[in-house]
CSV table of C-alpha atoms in Angstrom, one decimal:
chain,number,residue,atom,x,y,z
K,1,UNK,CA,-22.2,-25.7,40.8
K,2,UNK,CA,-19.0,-28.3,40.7
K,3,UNK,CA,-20.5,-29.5,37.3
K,4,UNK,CA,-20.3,-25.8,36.0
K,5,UNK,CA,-17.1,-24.9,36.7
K,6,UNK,CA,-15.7,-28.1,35.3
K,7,UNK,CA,-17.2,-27.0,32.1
K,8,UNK,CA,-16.0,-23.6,32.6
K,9,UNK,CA,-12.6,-25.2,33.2
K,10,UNK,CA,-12.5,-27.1,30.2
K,11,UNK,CA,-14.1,-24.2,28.0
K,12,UNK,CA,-11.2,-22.5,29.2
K,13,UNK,CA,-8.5,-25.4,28.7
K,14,UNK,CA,-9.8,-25.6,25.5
K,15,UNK,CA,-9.4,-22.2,24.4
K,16,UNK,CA,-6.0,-22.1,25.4
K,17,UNK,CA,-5.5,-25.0,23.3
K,18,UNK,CA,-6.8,-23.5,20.3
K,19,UNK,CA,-4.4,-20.5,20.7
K,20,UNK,CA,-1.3,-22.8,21.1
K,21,UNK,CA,-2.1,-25.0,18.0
K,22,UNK,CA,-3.3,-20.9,16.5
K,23,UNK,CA,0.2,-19.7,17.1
K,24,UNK,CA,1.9,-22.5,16.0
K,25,UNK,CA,-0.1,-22.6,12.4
K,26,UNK,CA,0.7,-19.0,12.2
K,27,UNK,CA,4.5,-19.3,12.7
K,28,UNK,CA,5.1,-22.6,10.9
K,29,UNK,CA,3.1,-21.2,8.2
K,30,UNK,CA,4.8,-17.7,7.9
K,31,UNK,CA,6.6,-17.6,4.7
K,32,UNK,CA,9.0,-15.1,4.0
K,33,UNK,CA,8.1,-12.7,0.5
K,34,UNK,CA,10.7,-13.2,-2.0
K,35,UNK,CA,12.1,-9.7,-3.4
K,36,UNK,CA,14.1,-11.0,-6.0
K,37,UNK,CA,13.2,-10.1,-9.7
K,38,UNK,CA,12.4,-11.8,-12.7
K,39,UNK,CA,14.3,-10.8,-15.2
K,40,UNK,CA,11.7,-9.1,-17.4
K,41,UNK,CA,11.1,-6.9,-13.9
K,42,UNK,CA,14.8,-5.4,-14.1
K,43,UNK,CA,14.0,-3.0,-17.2
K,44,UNK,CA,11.4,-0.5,-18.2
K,45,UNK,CA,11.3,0.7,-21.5
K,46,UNK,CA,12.2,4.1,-23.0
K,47,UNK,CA,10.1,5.5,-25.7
K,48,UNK,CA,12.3,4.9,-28.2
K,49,UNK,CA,11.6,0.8,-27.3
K,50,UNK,CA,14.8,0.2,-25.6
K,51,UNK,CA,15.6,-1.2,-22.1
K,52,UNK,CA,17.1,0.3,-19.4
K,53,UNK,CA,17.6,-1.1,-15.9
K,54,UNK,CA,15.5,0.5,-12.9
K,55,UNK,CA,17.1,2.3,-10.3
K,56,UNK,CA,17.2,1.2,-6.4
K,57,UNK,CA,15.4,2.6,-3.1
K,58,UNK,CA,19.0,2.1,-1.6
K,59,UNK,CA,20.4,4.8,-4.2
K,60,UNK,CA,20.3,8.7,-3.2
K,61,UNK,CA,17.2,10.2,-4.7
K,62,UNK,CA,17.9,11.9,-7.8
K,63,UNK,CA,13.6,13.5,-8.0
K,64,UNK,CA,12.0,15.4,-5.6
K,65,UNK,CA,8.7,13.2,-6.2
K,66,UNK,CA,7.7,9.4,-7.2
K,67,UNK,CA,4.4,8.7,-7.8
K,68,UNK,CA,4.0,4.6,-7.7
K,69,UNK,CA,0.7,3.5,-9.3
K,70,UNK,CA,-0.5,-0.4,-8.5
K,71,UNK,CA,-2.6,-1.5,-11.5
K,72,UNK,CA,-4.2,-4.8,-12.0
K,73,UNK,CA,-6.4,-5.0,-14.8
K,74,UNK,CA,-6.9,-1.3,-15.0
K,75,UNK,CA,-6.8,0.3,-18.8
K,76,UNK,CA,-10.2,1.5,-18.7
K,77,UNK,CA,-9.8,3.3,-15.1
K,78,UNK,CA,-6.2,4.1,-15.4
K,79,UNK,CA,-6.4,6.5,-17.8
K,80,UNK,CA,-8.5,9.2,-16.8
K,81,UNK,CA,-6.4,8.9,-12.8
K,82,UNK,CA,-2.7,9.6,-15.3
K,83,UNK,CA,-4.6,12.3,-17.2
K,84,UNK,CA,-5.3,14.1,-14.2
K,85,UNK,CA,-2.2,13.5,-12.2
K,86,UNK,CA,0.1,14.1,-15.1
K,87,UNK,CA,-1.8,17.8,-15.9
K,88,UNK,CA,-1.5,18.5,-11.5
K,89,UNK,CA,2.4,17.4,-12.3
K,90,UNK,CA,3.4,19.4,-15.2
K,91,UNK,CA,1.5,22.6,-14.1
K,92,UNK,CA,4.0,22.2,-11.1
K,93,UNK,CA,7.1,21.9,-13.0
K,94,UNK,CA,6.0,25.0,-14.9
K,95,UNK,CA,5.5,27.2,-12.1
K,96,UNK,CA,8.0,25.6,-10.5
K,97,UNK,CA,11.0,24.6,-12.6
K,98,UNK,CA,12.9,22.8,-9.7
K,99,UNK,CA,10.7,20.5,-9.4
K,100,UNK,CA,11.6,16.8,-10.5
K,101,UNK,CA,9.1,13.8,-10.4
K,102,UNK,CA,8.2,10.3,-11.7
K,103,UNK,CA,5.4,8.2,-12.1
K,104,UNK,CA,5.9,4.5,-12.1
K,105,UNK,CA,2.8,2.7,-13.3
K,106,UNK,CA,3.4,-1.0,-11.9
K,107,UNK,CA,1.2,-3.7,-13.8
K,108,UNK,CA,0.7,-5.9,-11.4
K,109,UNK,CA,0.4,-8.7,-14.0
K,110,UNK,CA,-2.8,-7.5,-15.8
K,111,UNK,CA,-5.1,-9.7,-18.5
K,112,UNK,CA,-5.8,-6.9,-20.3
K,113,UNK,CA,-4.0,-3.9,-22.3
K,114,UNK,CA,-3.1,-2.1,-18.6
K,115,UNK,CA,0.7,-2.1,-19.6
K,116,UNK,CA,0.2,-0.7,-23.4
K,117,UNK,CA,-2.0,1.9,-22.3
K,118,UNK,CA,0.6,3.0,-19.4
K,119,UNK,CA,3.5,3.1,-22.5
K,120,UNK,CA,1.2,5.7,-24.2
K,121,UNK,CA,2.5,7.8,-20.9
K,122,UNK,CA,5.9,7.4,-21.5
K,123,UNK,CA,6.0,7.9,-25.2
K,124,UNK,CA,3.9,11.1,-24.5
K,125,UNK,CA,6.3,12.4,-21.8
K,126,UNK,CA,9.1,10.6,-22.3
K,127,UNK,CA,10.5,7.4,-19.8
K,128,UNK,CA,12.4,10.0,-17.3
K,129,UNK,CA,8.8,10.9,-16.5
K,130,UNK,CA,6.5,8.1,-17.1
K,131,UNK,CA,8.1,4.1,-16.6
K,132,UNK,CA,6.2,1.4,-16.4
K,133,UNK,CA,7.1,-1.7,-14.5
K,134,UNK,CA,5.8,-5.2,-15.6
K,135,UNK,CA,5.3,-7.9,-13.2
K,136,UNK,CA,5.5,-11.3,-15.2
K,137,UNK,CA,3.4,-12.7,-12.0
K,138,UNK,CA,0.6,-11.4,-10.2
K,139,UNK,CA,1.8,-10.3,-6.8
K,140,UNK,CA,-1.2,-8.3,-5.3
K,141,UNK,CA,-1.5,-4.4,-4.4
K,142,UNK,CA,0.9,-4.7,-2.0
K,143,UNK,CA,3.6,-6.7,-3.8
K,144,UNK,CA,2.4,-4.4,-6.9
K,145,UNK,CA,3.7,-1.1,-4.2
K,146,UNK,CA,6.3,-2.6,-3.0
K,147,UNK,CA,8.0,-3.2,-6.8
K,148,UNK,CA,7.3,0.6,-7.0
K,149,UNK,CA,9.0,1.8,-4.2
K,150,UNK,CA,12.0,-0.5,-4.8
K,151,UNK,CA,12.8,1.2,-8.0
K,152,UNK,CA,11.8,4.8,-7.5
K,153,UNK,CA,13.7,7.8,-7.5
K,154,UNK,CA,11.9,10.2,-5.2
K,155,UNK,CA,12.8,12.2,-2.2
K,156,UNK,CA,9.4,11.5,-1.0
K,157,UNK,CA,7.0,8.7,-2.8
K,158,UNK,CA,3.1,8.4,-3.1
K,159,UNK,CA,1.2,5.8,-3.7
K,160,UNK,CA,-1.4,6.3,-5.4
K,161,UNK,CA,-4.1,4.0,-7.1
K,162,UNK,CA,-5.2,3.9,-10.7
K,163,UNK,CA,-8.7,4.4,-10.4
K,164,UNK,CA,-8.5,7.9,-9.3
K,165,UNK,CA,-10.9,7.9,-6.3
K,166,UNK,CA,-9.0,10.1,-4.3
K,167,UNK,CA,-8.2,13.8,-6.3
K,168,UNK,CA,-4.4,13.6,-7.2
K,169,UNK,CA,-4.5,17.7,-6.1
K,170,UNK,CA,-4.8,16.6,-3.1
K,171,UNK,CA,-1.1,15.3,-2.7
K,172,UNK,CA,-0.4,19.1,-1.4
K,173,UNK,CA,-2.6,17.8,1.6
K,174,UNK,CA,-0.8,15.6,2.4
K,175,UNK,CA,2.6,16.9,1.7
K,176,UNK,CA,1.6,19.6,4.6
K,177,UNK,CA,1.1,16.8,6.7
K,178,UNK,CA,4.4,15.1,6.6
K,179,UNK,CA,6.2,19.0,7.1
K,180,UNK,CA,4.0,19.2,10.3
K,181,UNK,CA,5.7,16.1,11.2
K,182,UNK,CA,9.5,18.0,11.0
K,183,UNK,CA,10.9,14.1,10.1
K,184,UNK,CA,14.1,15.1,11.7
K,185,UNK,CA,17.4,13.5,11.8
K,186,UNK,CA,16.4,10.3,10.7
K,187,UNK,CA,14.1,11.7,8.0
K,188,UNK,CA,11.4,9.0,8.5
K,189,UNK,CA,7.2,9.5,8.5
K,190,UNK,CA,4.6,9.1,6.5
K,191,UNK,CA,1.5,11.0,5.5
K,192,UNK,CA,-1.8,9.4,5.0
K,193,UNK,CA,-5.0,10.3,3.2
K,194,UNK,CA,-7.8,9.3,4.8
K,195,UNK,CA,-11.6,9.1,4.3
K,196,UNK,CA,-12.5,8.5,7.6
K,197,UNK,CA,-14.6,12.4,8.2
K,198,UNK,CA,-16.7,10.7,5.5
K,199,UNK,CA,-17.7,7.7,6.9
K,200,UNK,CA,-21.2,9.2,8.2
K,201,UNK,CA,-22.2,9.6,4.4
K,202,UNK,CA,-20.6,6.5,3.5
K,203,UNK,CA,-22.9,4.4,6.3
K,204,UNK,CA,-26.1,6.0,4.7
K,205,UNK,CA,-25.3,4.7,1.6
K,206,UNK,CA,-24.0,1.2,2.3
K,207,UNK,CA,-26.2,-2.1,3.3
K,208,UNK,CA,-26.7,-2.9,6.5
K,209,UNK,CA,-24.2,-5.5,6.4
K,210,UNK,CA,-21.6,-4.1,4.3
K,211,UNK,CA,-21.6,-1.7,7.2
K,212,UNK,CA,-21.2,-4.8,9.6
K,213,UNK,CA,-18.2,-5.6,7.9
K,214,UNK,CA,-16.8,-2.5,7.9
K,215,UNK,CA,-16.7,-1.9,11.4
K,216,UNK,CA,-15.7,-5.2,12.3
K,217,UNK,CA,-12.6,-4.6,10.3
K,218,UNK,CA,-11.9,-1.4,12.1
K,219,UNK,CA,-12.2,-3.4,15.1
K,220,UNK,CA,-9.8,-5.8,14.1
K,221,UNK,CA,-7.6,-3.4,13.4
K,222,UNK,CA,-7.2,-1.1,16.4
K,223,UNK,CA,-7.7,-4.6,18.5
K,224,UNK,CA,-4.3,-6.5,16.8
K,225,UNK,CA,-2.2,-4.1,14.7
K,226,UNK,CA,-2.6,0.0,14.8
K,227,UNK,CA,-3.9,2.3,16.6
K,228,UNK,CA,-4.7,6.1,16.5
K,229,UNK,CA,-5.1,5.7,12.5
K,230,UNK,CA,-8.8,6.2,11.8
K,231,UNK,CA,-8.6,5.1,8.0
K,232,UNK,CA,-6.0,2.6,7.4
K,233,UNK,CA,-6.8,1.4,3.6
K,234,UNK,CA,-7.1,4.8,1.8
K,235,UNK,CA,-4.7,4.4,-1.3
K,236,UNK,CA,-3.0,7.4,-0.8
K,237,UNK,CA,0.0,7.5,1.2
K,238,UNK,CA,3.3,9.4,1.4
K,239,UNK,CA,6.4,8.4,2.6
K,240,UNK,CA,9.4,10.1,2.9
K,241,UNK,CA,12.3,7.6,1.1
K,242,UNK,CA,14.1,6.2,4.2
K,243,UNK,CA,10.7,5.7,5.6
K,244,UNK,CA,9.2,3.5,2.4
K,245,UNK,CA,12.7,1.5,2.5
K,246,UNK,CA,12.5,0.6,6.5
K,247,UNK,CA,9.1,-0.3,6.3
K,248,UNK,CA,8.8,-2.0,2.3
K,249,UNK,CA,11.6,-4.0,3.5
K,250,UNK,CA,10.5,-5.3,6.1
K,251,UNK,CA,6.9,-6.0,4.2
K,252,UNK,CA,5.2,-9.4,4.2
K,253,UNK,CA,1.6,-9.1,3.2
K,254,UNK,CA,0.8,-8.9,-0.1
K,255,UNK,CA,-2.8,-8.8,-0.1
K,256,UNK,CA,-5.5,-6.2,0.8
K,257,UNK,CA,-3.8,-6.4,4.1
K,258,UNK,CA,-0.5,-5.2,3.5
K,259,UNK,CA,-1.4,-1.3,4.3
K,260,UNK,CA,-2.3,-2.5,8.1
K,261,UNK,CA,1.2,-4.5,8.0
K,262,UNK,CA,2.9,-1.4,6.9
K,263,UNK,CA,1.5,1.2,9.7
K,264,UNK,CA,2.0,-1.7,12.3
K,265,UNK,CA,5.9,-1.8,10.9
K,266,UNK,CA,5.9,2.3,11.3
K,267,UNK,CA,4.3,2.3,14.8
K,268,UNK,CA,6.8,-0.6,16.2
K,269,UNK,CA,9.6,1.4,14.6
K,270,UNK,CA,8.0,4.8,16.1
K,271,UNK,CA,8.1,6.8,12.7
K,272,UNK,CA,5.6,9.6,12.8
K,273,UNK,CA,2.5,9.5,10.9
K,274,UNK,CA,0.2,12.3,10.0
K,275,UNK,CA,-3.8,11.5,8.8
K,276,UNK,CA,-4.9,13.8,6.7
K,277,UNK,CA,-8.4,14.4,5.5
K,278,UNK,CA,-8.9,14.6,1.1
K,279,UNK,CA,-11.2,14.1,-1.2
K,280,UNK,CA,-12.6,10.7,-1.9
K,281,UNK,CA,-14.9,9.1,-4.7
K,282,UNK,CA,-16.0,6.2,-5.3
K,283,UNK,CA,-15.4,4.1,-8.7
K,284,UNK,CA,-17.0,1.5,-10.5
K,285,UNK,CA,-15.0,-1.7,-10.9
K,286,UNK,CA,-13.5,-2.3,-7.9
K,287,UNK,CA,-11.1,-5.7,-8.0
K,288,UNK,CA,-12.5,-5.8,-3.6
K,289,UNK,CA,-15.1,-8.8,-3.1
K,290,UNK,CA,-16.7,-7.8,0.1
K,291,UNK,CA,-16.9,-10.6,2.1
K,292,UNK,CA,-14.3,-12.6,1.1
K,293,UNK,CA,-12.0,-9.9,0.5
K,294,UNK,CA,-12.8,-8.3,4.8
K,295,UNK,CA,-12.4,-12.4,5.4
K,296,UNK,CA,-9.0,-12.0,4.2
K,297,UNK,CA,-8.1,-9.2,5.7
K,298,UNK,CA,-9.4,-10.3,8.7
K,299,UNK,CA,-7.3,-13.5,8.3
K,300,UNK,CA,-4.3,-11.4,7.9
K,301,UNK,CA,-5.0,-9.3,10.8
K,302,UNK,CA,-4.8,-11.7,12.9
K,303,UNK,CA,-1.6,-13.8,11.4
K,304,UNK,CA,0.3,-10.4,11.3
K,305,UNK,CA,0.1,-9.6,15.2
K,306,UNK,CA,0.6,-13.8,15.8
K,307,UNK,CA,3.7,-13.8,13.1
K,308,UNK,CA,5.8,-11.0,14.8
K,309,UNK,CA,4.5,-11.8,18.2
K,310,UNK,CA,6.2,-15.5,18.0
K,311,UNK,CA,9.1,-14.1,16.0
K,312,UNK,CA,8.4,-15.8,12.8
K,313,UNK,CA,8.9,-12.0,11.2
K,314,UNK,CA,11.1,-9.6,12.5
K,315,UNK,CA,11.4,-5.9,11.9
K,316,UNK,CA,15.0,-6.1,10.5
K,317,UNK,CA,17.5,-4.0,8.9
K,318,UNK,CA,16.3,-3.0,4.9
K,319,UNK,CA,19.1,-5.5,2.9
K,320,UNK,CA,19.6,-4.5,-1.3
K,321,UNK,CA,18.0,-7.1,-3.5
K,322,UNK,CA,18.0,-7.9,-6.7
């Protein structure tokens, strides 16, 4: 009995070692995102080829509606999501001549023909529209978003991605779900799409262990960051504008991760949240690698709830940057 509790002893002693040197590797290794711009990221261009600078998030909207598009490598997928959001757009402007809106299509970087094929948009429609925002380096999804929301002009901005899986339509969804919210006085919340009434279907047609994987990241998630949010990772997110500048601000993750970052930043800052059911398809091409992609994530779970738990982020005050 003596020679089993010494080994539960130092099973113990050694797991509180492992979460010392753990926190410590998480806060000496918490770097601090860079929002400064290259210079090439200042301008979009009009479709008459000239430059003009891009707005800021700090600035008084001047549109009722942004529309921020991540792309990465994206001019064969992109185009049919623009086509369909552009036709939901100006069908609303007709009926509705009040109605002001943007869509910024933010190459995040691409290899391919992702920015020429997003400047057809703005020559179509014109750069008051349509602007498209050209990252010289490849920051990831969330460093793509974040770029977006900086410079937009909305009252209230989605984000959207360019494959199209969820139906653009379904922004009036979500919409209703950040009125329910009445974001009153501070005028902070956030809507969120989600496809999590579809997960029985989506089990059926998965692997056995791509459906491992998939809980175990839900897991993670309601265990270390946020909770009461069934389906964090559904690219389809509204925010009202103080809320995207308070909580892309504050932003750190970069990665696949950054959308459990950014509902963990809303939940410590108690700014309401609606889920809201749409309509969801899945695409070909997805840029996700299962398992190293939910290793990641799972990664960056864990150094989120470690990085703010020992202070090496903070939720501070949104500063202007260049």
């Amino acid at each position: 009995m003596d020679f089993l509790c010494e080994i539960l002893q130092a099973l113990v002693a050694l797991a509180a070692l492992g979460l010392i040197v753990l926190l410590i590797v998480a806060h000496v290794t918490a770097g601090m995102v860079s929002l400064l711009r290259h210079e090439k990221e200042k301008y979009f261009v009009t479709s008459s080829g000239e430059k003009e600078p891009f707005p800021s998030l700090h600035d008084p909207h001047s549109r009722e509606l942004s529309v921020v598009i991540p792309a990465y490598n994206e001019e064969l997928r992109m185009p049919v999501m623009l086509d369909e959001a552009m036709e939901y757009l100006e069908n609303r402007q007709k009926q509705s001549p009040s109605f002001t809106y943007e869509v910024i299509v933010v190459d995040d970087g691409s290899k391919d023909k992702t920015t020429e094929v997003a400047l057809r948009y703005t020559r179509r429609y014109g750069a008051d529209k349509v602007r498209v925002l050209t990252l010289v380096n490849n920051r990831g999804k969330g460093g793509a978003v974040r770029m977006g929301m900086l410079s937009s002009r909305g009252k209230v901005i989605l984000m959207a991605d360019a494959d199209g899986a969820t139906k653009f339509a379904d922004l009036d969804k979500v919409e209703a779900g950040l009125k329910d919210l009445n974001p009153k006085p501070e005028n902070m919340a956030i809507s969120c799409g989600s496809r999590a009434h579809l997960e029985k279907e989506s089990v059926a047609e998965r692997s056995v262990f791509r459906t491992f994987l998939m809980y175990g990241f839900h897991f993670l998630v309601w265990f270390f960051c946020v909770r009461g949010i069934r389906d964090t990772q559904c690219g389809f997110k509204l925010f009202t504008r103080e809320a995207a500048l308070r909580t892309f601000s504050t932003l750190h993750v970069e990665r696949w991760a950054f959308d459990v970052e950014l509902l963990y930043i809303a939940q410590c800052l108690k700014i309401p949240i609606a889920e809201v059911a749409v309509n969801w398809t899945e695409i070909e091409g997805s840029k996700l690698v299962p398992f190293w992609s939910w290793l990641q994530m799972g990664r960056d779970l864990l150094f989120i709830r470690l990085r703010y738990f020992t202070g090496a982020w903070k939720l501070g005050s949104p500063h202007k940057t260049d």
